[in-house]
CSV table of C-alpha atoms in Angstrom, one decimal:
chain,number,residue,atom,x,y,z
A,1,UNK,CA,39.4,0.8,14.7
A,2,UNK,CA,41.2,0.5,11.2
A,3,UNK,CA,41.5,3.3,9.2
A,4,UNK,CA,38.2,2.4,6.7
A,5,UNK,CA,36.4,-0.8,7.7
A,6,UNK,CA,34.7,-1.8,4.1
A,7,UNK,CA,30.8,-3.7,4.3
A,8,UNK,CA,29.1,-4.6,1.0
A,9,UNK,CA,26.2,-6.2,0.4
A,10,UNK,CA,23.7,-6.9,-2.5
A,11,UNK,CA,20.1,-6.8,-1.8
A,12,UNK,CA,17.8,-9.3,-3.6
A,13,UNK,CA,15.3,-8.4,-6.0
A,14,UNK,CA,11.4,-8.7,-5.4
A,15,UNK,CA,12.0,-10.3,-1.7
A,16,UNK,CA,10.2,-8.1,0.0
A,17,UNK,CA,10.8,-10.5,3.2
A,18,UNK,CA,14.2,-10.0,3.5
A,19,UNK,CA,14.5,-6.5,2.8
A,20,UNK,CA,16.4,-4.9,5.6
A,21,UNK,CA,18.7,-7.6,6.2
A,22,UNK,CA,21.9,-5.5,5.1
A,23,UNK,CA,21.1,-2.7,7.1
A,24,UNK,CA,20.2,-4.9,10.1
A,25,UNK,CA,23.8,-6.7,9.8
A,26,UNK,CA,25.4,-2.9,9.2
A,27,UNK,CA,23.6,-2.2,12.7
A,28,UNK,CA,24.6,-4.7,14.4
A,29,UNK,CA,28.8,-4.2,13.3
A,30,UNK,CA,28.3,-0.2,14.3
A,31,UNK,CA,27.4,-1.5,17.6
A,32,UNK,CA,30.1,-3.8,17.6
A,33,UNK,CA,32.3,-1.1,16.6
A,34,UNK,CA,31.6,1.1,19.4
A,35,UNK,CA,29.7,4.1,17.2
A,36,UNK,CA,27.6,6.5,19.3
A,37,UNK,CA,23.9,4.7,19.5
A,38,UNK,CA,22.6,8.5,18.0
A,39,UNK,CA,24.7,7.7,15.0
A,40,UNK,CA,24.1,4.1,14.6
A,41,UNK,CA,20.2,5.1,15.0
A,42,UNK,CA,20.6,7.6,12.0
A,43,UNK,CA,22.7,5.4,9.8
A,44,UNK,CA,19.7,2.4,10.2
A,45,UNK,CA,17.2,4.4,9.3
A,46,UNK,CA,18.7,6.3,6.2
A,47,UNK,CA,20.4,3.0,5.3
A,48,UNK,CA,17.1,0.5,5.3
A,49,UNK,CA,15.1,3.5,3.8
A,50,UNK,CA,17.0,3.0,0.9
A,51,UNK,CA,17.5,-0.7,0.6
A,52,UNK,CA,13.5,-0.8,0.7
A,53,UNK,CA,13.3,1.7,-2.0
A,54,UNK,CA,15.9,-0.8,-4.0
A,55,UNK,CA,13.8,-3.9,-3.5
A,56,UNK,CA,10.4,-2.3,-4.3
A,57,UNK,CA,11.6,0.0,-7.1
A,58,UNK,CA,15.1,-0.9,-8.9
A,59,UNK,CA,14.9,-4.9,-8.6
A,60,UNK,CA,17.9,-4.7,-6.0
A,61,UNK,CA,21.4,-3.4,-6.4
A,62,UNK,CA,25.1,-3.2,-4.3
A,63,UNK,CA,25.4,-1.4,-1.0
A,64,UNK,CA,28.8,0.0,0.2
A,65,UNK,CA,29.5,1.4,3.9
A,66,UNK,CA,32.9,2.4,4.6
A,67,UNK,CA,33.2,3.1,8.5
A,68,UNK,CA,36.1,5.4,9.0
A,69,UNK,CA,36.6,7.2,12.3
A,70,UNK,CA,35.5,10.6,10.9
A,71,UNK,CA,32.1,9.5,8.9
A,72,UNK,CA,29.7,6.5,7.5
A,73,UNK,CA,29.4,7.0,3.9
A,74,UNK,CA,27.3,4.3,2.4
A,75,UNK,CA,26.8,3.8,-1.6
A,76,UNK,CA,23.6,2.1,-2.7
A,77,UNK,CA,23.7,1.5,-6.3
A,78,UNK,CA,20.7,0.1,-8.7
A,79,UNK,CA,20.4,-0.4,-12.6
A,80,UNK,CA,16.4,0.5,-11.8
A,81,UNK,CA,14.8,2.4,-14.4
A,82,UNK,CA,16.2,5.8,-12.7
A,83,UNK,CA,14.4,8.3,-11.4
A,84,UNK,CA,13.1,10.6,-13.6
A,85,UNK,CA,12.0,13.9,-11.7
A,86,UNK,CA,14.2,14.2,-8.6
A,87,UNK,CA,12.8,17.5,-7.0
A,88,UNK,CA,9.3,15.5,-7.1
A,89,UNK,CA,10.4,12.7,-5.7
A,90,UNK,CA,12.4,14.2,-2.9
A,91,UNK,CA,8.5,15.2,-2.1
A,92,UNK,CA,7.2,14.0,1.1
A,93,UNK,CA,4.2,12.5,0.2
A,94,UNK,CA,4.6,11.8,-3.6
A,95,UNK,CA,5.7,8.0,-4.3
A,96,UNK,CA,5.2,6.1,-7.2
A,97,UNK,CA,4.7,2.6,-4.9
A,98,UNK,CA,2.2,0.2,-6.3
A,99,UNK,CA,-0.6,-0.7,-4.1
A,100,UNK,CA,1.0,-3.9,-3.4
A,101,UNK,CA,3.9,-2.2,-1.5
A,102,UNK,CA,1.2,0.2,0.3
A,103,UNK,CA,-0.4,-2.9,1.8
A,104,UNK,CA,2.9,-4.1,2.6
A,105,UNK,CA,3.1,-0.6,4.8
A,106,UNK,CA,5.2,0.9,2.5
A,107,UNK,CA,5.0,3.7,-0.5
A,108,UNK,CA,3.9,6.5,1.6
A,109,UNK,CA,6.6,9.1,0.0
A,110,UNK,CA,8.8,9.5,2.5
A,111,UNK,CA,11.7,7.4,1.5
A,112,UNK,CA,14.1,10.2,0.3
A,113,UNK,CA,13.2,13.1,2.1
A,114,UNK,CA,13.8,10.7,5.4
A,115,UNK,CA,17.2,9.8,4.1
A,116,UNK,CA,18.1,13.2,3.6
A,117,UNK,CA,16.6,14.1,6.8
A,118,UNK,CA,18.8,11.3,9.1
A,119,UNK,CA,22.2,12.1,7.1
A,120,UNK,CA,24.4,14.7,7.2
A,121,UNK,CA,25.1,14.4,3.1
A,122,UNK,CA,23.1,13.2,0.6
A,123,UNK,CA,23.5,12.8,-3.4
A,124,UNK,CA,21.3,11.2,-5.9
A,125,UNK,CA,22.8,10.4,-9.4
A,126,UNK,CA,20.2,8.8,-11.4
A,127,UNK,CA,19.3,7.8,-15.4
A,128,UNK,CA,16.8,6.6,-16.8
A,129,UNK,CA,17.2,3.3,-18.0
A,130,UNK,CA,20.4,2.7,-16.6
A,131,UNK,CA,20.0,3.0,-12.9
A,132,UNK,CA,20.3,5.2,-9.8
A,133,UNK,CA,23.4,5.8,-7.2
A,134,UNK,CA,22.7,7.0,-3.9
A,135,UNK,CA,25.7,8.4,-1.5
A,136,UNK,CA,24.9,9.4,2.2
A,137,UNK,CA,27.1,10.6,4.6
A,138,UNK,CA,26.6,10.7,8.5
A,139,UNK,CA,29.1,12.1,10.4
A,140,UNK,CA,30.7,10.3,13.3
A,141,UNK,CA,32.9,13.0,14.8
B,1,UNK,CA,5.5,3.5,32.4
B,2,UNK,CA,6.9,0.6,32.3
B,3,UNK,CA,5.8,-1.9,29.7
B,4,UNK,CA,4.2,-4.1,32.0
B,5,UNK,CA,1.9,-1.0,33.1
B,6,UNK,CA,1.4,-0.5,29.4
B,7,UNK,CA,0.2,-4.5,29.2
B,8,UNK,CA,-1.9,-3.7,32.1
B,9,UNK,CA,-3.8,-0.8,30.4
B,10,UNK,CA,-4.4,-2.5,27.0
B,11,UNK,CA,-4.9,-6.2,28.8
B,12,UNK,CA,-2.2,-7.1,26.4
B,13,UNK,CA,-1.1,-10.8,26.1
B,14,UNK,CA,2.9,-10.9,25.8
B,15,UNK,CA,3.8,-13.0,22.7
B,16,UNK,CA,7.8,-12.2,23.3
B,17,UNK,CA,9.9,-11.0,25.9
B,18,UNK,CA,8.0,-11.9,29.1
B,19,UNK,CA,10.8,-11.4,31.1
B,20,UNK,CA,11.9,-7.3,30.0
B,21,UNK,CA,8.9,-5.8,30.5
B,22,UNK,CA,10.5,-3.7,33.3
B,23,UNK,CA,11.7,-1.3,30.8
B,24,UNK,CA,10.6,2.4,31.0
B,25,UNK,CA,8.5,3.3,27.4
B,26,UNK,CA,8.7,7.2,26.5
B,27,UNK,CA,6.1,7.5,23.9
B,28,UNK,CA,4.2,5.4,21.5
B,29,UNK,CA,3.7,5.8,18.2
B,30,UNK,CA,0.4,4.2,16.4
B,31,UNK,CA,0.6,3.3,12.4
B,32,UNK,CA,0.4,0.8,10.1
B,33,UNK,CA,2.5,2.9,7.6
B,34,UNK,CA,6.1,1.5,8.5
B,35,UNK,CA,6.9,4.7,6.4
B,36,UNK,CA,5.3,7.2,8.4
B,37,UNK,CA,6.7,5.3,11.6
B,38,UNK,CA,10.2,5.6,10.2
B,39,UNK,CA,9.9,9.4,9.5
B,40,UNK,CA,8.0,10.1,12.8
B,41,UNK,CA,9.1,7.6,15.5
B,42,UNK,CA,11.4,8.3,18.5
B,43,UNK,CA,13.6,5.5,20.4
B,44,UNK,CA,12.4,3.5,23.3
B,45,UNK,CA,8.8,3.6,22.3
B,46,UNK,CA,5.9,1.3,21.8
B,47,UNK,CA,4.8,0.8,18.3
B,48,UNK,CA,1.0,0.2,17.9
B,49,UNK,CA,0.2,-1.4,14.7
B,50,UNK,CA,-2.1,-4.1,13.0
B,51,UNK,CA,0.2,-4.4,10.1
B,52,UNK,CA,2.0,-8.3,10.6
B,53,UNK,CA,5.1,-8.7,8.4
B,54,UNK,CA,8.4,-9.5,8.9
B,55,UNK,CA,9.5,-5.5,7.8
B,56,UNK,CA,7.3,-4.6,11.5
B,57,UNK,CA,10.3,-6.1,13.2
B,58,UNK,CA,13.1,-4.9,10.7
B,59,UNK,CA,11.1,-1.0,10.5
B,60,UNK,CA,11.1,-1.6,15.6
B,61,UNK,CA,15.2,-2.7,14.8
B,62,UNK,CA,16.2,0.2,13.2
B,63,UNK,CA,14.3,3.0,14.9
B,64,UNK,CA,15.3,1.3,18.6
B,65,UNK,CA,11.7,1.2,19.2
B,66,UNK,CA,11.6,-1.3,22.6
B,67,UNK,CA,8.1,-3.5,22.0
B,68,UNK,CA,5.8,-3.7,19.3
B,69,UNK,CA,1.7,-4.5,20.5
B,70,UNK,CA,-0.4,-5.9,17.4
B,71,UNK,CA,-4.1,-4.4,18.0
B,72,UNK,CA,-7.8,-5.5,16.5
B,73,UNK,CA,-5.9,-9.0,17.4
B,74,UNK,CA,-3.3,-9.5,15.0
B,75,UNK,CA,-1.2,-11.8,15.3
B,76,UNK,CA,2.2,-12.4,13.4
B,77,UNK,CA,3.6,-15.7,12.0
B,78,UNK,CA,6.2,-17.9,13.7
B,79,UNK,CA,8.8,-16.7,11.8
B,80,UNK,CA,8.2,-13.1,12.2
B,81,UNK,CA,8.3,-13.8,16.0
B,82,UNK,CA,11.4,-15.4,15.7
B,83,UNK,CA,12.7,-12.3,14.2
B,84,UNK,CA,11.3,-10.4,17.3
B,85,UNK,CA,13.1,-12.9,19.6
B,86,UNK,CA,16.3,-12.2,17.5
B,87,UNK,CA,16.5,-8.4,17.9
B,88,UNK,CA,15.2,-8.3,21.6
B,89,UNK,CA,12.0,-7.0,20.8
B,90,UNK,CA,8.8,-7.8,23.6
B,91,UNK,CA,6.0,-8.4,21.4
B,92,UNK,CA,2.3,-8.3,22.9
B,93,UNK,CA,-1.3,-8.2,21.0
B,94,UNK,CA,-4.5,-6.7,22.4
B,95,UNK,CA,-7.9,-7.3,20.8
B,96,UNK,CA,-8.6,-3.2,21.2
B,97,UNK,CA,-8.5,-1.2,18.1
B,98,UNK,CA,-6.1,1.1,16.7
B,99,UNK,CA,-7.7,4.1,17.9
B,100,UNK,CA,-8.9,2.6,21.5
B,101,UNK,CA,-5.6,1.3,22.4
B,102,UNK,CA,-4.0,4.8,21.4
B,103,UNK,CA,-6.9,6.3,23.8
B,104,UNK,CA,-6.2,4.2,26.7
B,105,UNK,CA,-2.6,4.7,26.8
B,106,UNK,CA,-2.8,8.2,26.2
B,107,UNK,CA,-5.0,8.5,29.0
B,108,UNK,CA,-2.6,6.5,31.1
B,109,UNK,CA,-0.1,9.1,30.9
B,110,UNK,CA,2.1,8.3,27.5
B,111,UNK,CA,2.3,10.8,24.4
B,112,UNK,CA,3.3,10.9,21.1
B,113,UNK,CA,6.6,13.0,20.9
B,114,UNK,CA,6.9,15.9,19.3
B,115,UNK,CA,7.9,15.9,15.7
């Protein structure tokens, strides 16, 4: 493997359908890769957590993954309107999801406490107004 | 189990992946919160759901989950079955409910997981 192998992506806004399509693709080059399945499981799950909180709350963004041999570090940014309280919504439970998404089978408030949960990193820079940047790290090694 | 006893149990049809139901199923998890599934699931499971959109398939991909069975008879579009085929999902429906298909497999042996 290279040193850093670089992925970006930009997820659409308000296509709900095709939400998941970046992380499905960084799955599938992990496997390629070779990456232990434990770590591709917990990079998928952090990473597509995330891009569905992008479509349904920030009208999409840029996603970065840079696979190195040490770590995954993936960088979702948005210009959403930001999140305002992060403590609250770091809340299992709390989400601010319009019904719409609920019936969709999302909006249940446990986007960002899961993506904490499946990485071994996690940092939320957010304004309101101006958008919200997301790093994650999950450690290969 | 196997996820050909699993069809057995529920009287399942097999929409997908007729031929790999020979694969050993740990536990199942039942939801129509993809959220919940995502935060609660483990790999190699059964998903029971009567939620049909394409993010089903995407939530199954990313959590390794093996087969997905649709209860109260839902079914999913074409094109969300396509996805299925795609990612090497098996894909089944039962007309039982949520909370009588959890009961029968449960009884049949599979659990949960623990959190």
């Amino acid at each position: 493997m290279a040193d850093i192998i670089t992925l970006r992506y930009t997820v659409s806004p308000d296509d709900f359908t095709r939400a998941g399509e970046a992380s499905s693709d960084v799955k599938n080059k992990l496997k390629q890769l070779g990456i232990a399945p434990p770590v591709i499981r917990k990079v998928s799950i952090a990473l597509y957590e995330g891009e569905i909180n992008m479509v349904i709350h920030a009208k999409g963004g840029e996603i970065t993954v840079e696979v190195s041999p040490e770590s995954i570090r993936m960088v979702l940014a948005d210009v959403g309107p930001g999140i305002p309280d992060i403590s609250l919504a770091m809340k299992e439970g709390y989400s601010t999801a319009p019904d719409e998404i609920r019936s969709l089978g999302f909006g249940a408030g446990m986007g960002l406490s899961n993506m904490k949960k499946y990485t071994d990193y996690m940092d939320i820079q957010t304004e309101l107004g101006i958008g919200t940047t997301i790093t994650m790290i999950v450690n290969v090694t | 189990m196997t996820l050909e006893d699993a069809r057995r149990v529920l009287g399942a049809r097999v929409l997908v992946g007729e031929n790999c139901l020979d694969q050993e199923v740990g536990t199942v998890c039942g939801s129509d919160m993809m959220s919940d599934v995502l935060a609660f699931s483990k790999d190699h499971s059964i998903l029971l759901t009567g939620l049909c959109n394409p993010q089903v398939i995407r939530t199954a991909e990313m959590l390794d989950i093996i087969c997905i069975i649709f209860v109260r008879g839902k079914r999913p579009d074409d094109k969300t079955l396509e996805m299925a085929r795609d990612t090497g999902l098996v894909i089944m429906e039962t007309g039982h409910r949520m909370f009588s298909a959890c009961g029968m497999l449960y009884e049949a042996g599979l659990r949960g997981g623990a959190i």
